[in-house]
Amino acid sequence: MEAAELRVGFVGAGRMAGGLARGLLRAGKVPASSILASAPTDKNLDAWRESGCRTTHCNLEVLQESTLVFLATKPHVLPGVLQEIRPAVGPHHIVVSLVAGVTLQTLQRAGAMVFTRGSGAGDGEAALLKNLLSSCGLCEEVPESYINIHTGLSGSGVAYVYLFAEALAEGAVKMGMPSGLASRIAAQTLLGAAKVMLETGEHPAKLRGDVCTPGGTTIHALHQLEKGALRATVMNAVEVATNRACDMAED
């Protein structure tokens, strides 16, 4: 099935679903008229209508009108939704359950997603999904055991980066730079570093070493970060976030 022929449905119309829909629309993968979103009330549906998408209060209507369906509800709501829509799921449907840890809050700005195919999904369905989701940023197919790790690394990792950016900018403010300028430079520094990682494929340790002049400013600064156990602290953060994601999945 070609992406242009898809009729895409969203059961749930919150920020997760909205971020993905905006990415698909921006990339021209699916026309707005081919997107249908459902929610219990109009609270989250107005923005969808403004984008030209169709809306409904009936989850079953999404199944009836769509070939690709994203389940974008809160985890505690999902079991009830699955029970409701199960009778309407047919062999022509591709159903994707979205997990909070897929960084959907940043999808419209090149986020990162991973997905795992179910036993009924083949190579064609996986290729189609990756094609669609890649319009929103990096998308990789992974074993199911990686899903919670991705939450700890990327889903929660956005907050780690914001915290680091804040500290980076405040260091410059401490030394006399205006806050707004410091924040813009910090953001551009992070963006530039991320682009080099992606474009070169080099290990971060090598890239870090490449910018360290013997006896220079960078190596002195890195020594201070090592004293503060920055790497161990970040590794611990990814670990506890991953473990928390595992605990939530079992609740």
Short mmCIF file of C-alpha atoms in Angstrom, two decimals:
data_model
loop_
_atom_site.label_atom_id
_atom_site.label_comp_id
_atom_site.label_asym_id
_atom_site.label_seq_id
_atom_site.Cartn_x
_atom_site.Cartn_y
_atom_site.Cartn_z
CA MET A 1 0.00 0.00 0.00
CA GLU A 2 1.36 3.44 -0.95
CA ALA A 3 1.50 6.12 1.75
CA ALA A 4 -0.55 8.43 -0.44
CA GLU A 5 -3.40 5.88 -0.45
CA LEU A 6 -3.50 5.57 3.32
CA ARG A 7 -6.38 6.62 5.48
CA VAL A 8 -4.81 7.32 8.85
CA GLY A 9 -6.73 7.25 12.09
CA PHE A 10 -5.83 8.29 15.63
CA VAL A 11 -7.64 6.92 18.67
CA GLY A 12 -6.69 9.68 21.05
CA ALA A 13 -6.00 13.26 20.02
CA GLY A 14 -3.57 14.57 22.62
CA ARG A 15 0.01 15.78 22.28
CA MET A 16 1.41 12.41 21.19
CA ALA A 17 -1.05 12.04 18.35
CA GLY A 18 -0.87 15.72 17.45
CA GLY A 19 2.93 15.69 17.20
CA LEU A 20 2.88 12.70 14.87
CA ALA A 21 0.07 14.10 12.73
CA ARG A 22 1.87 17.43 12.31
CA GLY A 23 4.99 15.59 11.20
CA LEU A 24 3.05 13.60 8.60
CA LEU A 25 1.30 16.71 7.30
CA ARG A 26 4.46 18.80 7.17
CA ALA A 27 6.25 16.10 5.18
CA GLY A 28 3.30 15.71 2.80
CA LYS A 29 3.03 11.99 3.58
CA VAL A 30 -0.74 12.05 4.09
CA PRO A 31 -3.28 14.75 3.16
CA ALA A 32 -5.23 16.26 6.03
CA SER A 33 -8.48 14.99 4.53
CA SER A 34 -7.21 11.42 4.98
CA ILE A 35 -6.62 11.81 8.72
CA LEU A 36 -9.35 11.08 11.26
CA ALA A 37 -8.89 11.57 15.02
CA SER A 38 -11.17 10.60 17.87
CA ALA A 39 -11.47 11.93 21.42
CA PRO A 40 -14.24 11.81 24.05
CA THR A 41 -14.75 15.59 23.95
CA ASP A 42 -13.91 18.54 21.71
CA LYS A 43 -11.10 19.69 24.04
CA ASN A 44 -8.28 18.37 21.85
CA LEU A 45 -10.09 18.22 18.53
CA ASP A 46 -10.28 21.91 17.59
CA ALA A 47 -6.61 22.03 16.54
CA TRP A 48 -7.12 18.97 14.31
CA ARG A 49 -10.07 20.63 12.55
CA GLU A 50 -8.02 23.80 12.03
CA SER A 51 -5.43 21.66 10.24
CA GLY A 52 -8.10 20.25 7.94
CA CYS A 53 -8.27 16.83 9.58
CA ARG A 54 -11.54 15.08 10.30
CA THR A 55 -12.65 14.35 13.86
CA THR A 56 -15.11 12.14 15.71
CA HIS A 57 -16.09 11.13 19.23
CA CYS A 58 -16.41 7.47 18.19
CA ASN A 59 -13.36 5.21 18.33
CA LEU A 60 -15.06 2.57 16.21
CA GLU A 61 -15.58 5.11 13.44
CA VAL A 62 -11.80 5.53 13.28
CA LEU A 63 -11.44 1.79 12.65
CA GLN A 64 -14.19 1.83 10.04
CA GLU A 65 -12.71 4.79 8.16
CA SER A 66 -8.97 4.06 8.41
CA THR A 67 -6.43 1.55 7.18
CA LEU A 68 -3.60 2.62 9.52
CA VAL A 69 -4.65 3.29 13.10
CA PHE A 70 -2.48 4.80 15.83
CA LEU A 71 -3.59 4.13 19.40
CA ALA A 72 -2.49 7.26 21.25
CA THR A 73 -4.24 6.99 24.60
CA LYS A 74 -2.84 7.12 28.11
CA PRO A 75 -1.54 3.73 29.28
CA HIS A 76 -4.29 3.17 31.84
CA VAL A 77 -6.95 3.83 29.20
CA LEU A 78 -5.46 1.55 26.54
CA PRO A 79 -6.83 -1.82 27.81
CA GLY A 80 -10.40 -0.51 27.65
CA VAL A 81 -9.84 0.94 24.19
CA LEU A 82 -8.41 -2.35 22.93
CA GLN A 83 -11.44 -4.23 24.22
CA GLU A 84 -13.75 -1.72 22.54
CA ILE A 85 -12.13 -1.76 19.11
CA ARG A 86 -11.03 -5.42 18.91
CA PRO A 87 -14.23 -6.62 17.16
CA ALA A 88 -13.73 -4.00 14.45
CA VAL A 89 -10.09 -4.80 13.65
CA GLY A 90 -9.83 -6.59 10.31
CA PRO A 91 -7.03 -8.11 8.22
CA HIS A 92 -6.75 -4.88 6.22
CA HIS A 93 -5.90 -2.81 9.32
CA ILE A 94 -2.42 -1.82 10.49
CA VAL A 95 -2.70 -0.95 14.18
CA VAL A 96 0.15 0.83 15.97
CA SER A 97 0.22 1.46 19.71
CA LEU A 98 2.16 4.59 20.63
CA VAL A 99 4.20 4.66 23.83
CA ALA A 100 4.88 7.85 25.73
CA GLY A 101 8.64 7.32 25.48
CA VAL A 102 8.84 7.92 21.75
CA THR A 103 9.72 11.58 22.13
CA LEU A 104 6.56 12.68 20.44
CA GLN A 105 6.81 16.02 22.18
CA THR A 106 9.65 16.79 19.77
CA LEU A 107 8.46 14.97 16.66
CA GLN A 108 7.65 18.14 14.77
CA ARG A 109 11.28 19.14 15.36
CA ALA A 110 13.09 15.97 14.30
CA GLY A 111 12.58 13.68 17.24
CA ALA A 112 13.54 10.03 17.61
CA MET A 113 11.29 6.99 17.44
CA VAL A 114 11.69 3.24 17.60
CA PHE A 115 9.13 0.57 16.80
CA THR A 116 8.66 -3.16 17.18
CA ARG A 117 6.48 -5.19 14.87
CA GLY A 118 3.94 -7.66 16.18
CA SER A 119 3.71 -11.27 15.06
CA GLY A 120 1.12 -10.39 12.41
CA ALA A 121 3.17 -7.63 10.78
CA GLY A 122 5.39 -8.34 7.79
CA ASP A 123 8.20 -6.53 6.02
CA GLY A 124 5.76 -4.46 3.98
CA GLU A 125 3.97 -3.08 7.01
CA ALA A 126 7.26 -2.38 8.78
CA ALA A 127 8.65 -0.54 5.73
CA LEU A 128 5.49 1.52 5.40
CA LEU A 129 5.51 2.51 9.05
CA LYS A 130 9.20 3.42 8.98
CA ASN A 131 8.65 5.52 5.87
CA LEU A 132 5.88 7.46 7.59
CA LEU A 133 7.57 7.88 10.94
CA SER A 134 10.88 8.89 9.37
CA SER A 135 9.16 12.08 8.25
CA CYS A 136 9.18 13.07 11.92
CA GLY A 137 12.86 12.35 12.56
CA LEU A 138 15.04 9.33 13.25
CA CYS A 139 13.11 6.05 13.15
CA GLU A 140 14.55 2.59 13.81
CA GLU A 141 13.04 -0.88 14.09
CA VAL A 142 14.27 -2.58 17.28
CA PRO A 143 13.59 -5.66 19.43
CA GLU A 144 10.78 -5.19 21.92
CA SER A 145 13.28 -5.30 24.81
CA TYR A 146 14.71 -1.97 23.59
CA ILE A 147 11.44 -0.03 23.92
CA ASN A 148 11.81 0.82 27.61
CA ILE A 149 15.51 1.60 27.11
CA HIS A 150 14.51 4.07 24.42
CA THR A 151 12.20 5.72 26.94
CA GLY A 152 15.11 6.16 29.35
CA LEU A 153 17.46 7.36 26.61
CA SER A 154 15.30 9.53 24.37
CA GLY A 155 11.80 9.89 25.77
CA SER A 156 13.10 11.20 29.08
CA GLY A 157 16.43 12.24 27.58
CA VAL A 158 14.95 15.42 26.12
CA ALA A 159 14.66 16.74 29.68
CA TYR A 160 18.29 15.81 30.42
CA VAL A 161 19.40 17.87 27.43
CA TYR A 162 17.27 20.84 28.46
CA LEU A 163 18.79 20.70 31.94
CA PHE A 164 22.30 20.60 30.49
CA ALA A 165 21.49 23.48 28.12
CA GLU A 166 20.17 25.50 31.05
CA ALA A 167 23.36 24.88 33.04
CA LEU A 168 25.53 25.67 30.02
CA ALA A 169 23.78 29.00 29.48
CA GLU A 170 23.82 29.90 33.17
CA GLY A 171 27.57 29.36 33.23
CA ALA A 172 27.89 32.03 30.56
CA VAL A 173 25.49 34.31 32.46
CA LYS A 174 27.69 33.90 35.55
CA MET A 175 30.62 35.14 33.49
CA GLY A 176 28.70 38.20 32.26
CA MET A 177 26.80 37.24 29.09
CA PRO A 178 23.10 38.22 28.78
CA SER A 179 20.72 35.32 29.42
CA GLY A 180 18.90 35.38 26.08
CA LEU A 181 22.10 35.37 24.07
CA ALA A 182 23.60 32.64 26.25
CA SER A 183 20.54 30.43 25.75
CA ARG A 184 20.62 30.85 21.97
CA ILE A 185 24.31 30.03 21.80
CA ALA A 186 23.86 27.00 24.07
CA ALA A 187 21.05 25.70 21.87
CA GLN A 188 23.07 26.19 18.69
CA THR A 189 26.06 24.47 20.29
CA LEU A 190 23.96 21.41 21.12
CA LEU A 191 22.44 21.40 17.64
CA GLY A 192 25.83 21.62 15.96
CA ALA A 193 27.28 18.83 18.09
CA ALA A 194 24.28 16.58 17.38
CA LYS A 195 24.58 17.18 13.62
CA VAL A 196 28.26 16.22 13.65
CA MET A 197 27.45 12.97 15.53
CA LEU A 198 24.77 12.03 13.01
CA GLU A 199 26.68 13.10 9.90
CA THR A 200 30.02 11.47 10.79
CA GLY A 201 28.77 8.42 12.67
CA GLU A 202 31.82 8.75 14.92
CA HIS A 203 31.74 7.67 18.56
CA PRO A 204 31.16 10.66 20.86
CA ALA A 205 34.41 9.92 22.71
CA LYS A 206 36.43 10.42 19.50
CA LEU A 207 34.61 13.64 18.64
CA ARG A 208 35.22 14.90 22.16
CA GLY A 209 38.92 14.10 21.88
CA ASP A 210 39.14 15.86 18.52
CA VAL A 211 38.21 19.23 20.08
CA CYS A 212 40.62 18.96 23.03
CA THR A 213 43.80 20.97 22.47
CA PRO A 214 46.61 19.91 24.83
CA GLY A 215 46.60 22.28 27.77
CA GLY A 216 43.66 24.21 26.33
CA THR A 217 40.33 25.46 27.66
CA THR A 218 38.29 22.40 26.71
CA ILE A 219 40.36 19.79 28.51
CA HIS A 220 40.42 21.94 31.65
CA ALA A 221 36.63 22.24 31.51
CA LEU A 222 36.18 18.51 30.90
CA HIS A 223 38.29 17.81 33.96
CA GLN A 224 35.78 19.74 36.05
CA LEU A 225 32.88 17.77 34.54
CA GLU A 226 34.67 14.53 35.39
CA LYS A 227 35.11 15.72 38.97
CA GLY A 228 31.34 16.18 39.11
CA ALA A 229 30.79 12.64 37.77
CA LEU A 230 28.72 13.93 34.84
CA ARG A 231 28.95 10.72 32.82
CA ALA A 232 28.08 8.43 35.73
CA THR A 233 25.17 10.66 36.73
CA VAL A 234 23.69 10.67 33.22
CA MET A 235 24.14 6.91 32.91
CA ASN A 236 22.33 6.49 36.22
CA ALA A 237 19.52 8.72 34.97
CA VAL A 238 19.00 6.57 31.86
CA GLU A 239 19.02 3.45 34.06
CA VAL A 240 16.41 4.67 36.56
CA ALA A 241 14.16 6.02 33.79
CA THR A 242 14.36 2.67 31.96
CA ASN A 243 13.55 0.76 35.14
CA ARG A 244 10.64 3.08 35.86
CA ALA A 245 9.30 2.51 32.33
CA CYS A 246 9.48 -1.25 32.95
CA ASP A 247 7.60 -0.88 36.25
CA MET A 248 4.89 1.24 34.61
CA ALA A 249 4.46 -1.34 31.83
CA GLU A 250 3.75 -4.01 34.43
CA ASP A 251 1.19 -1.95 36.39
#
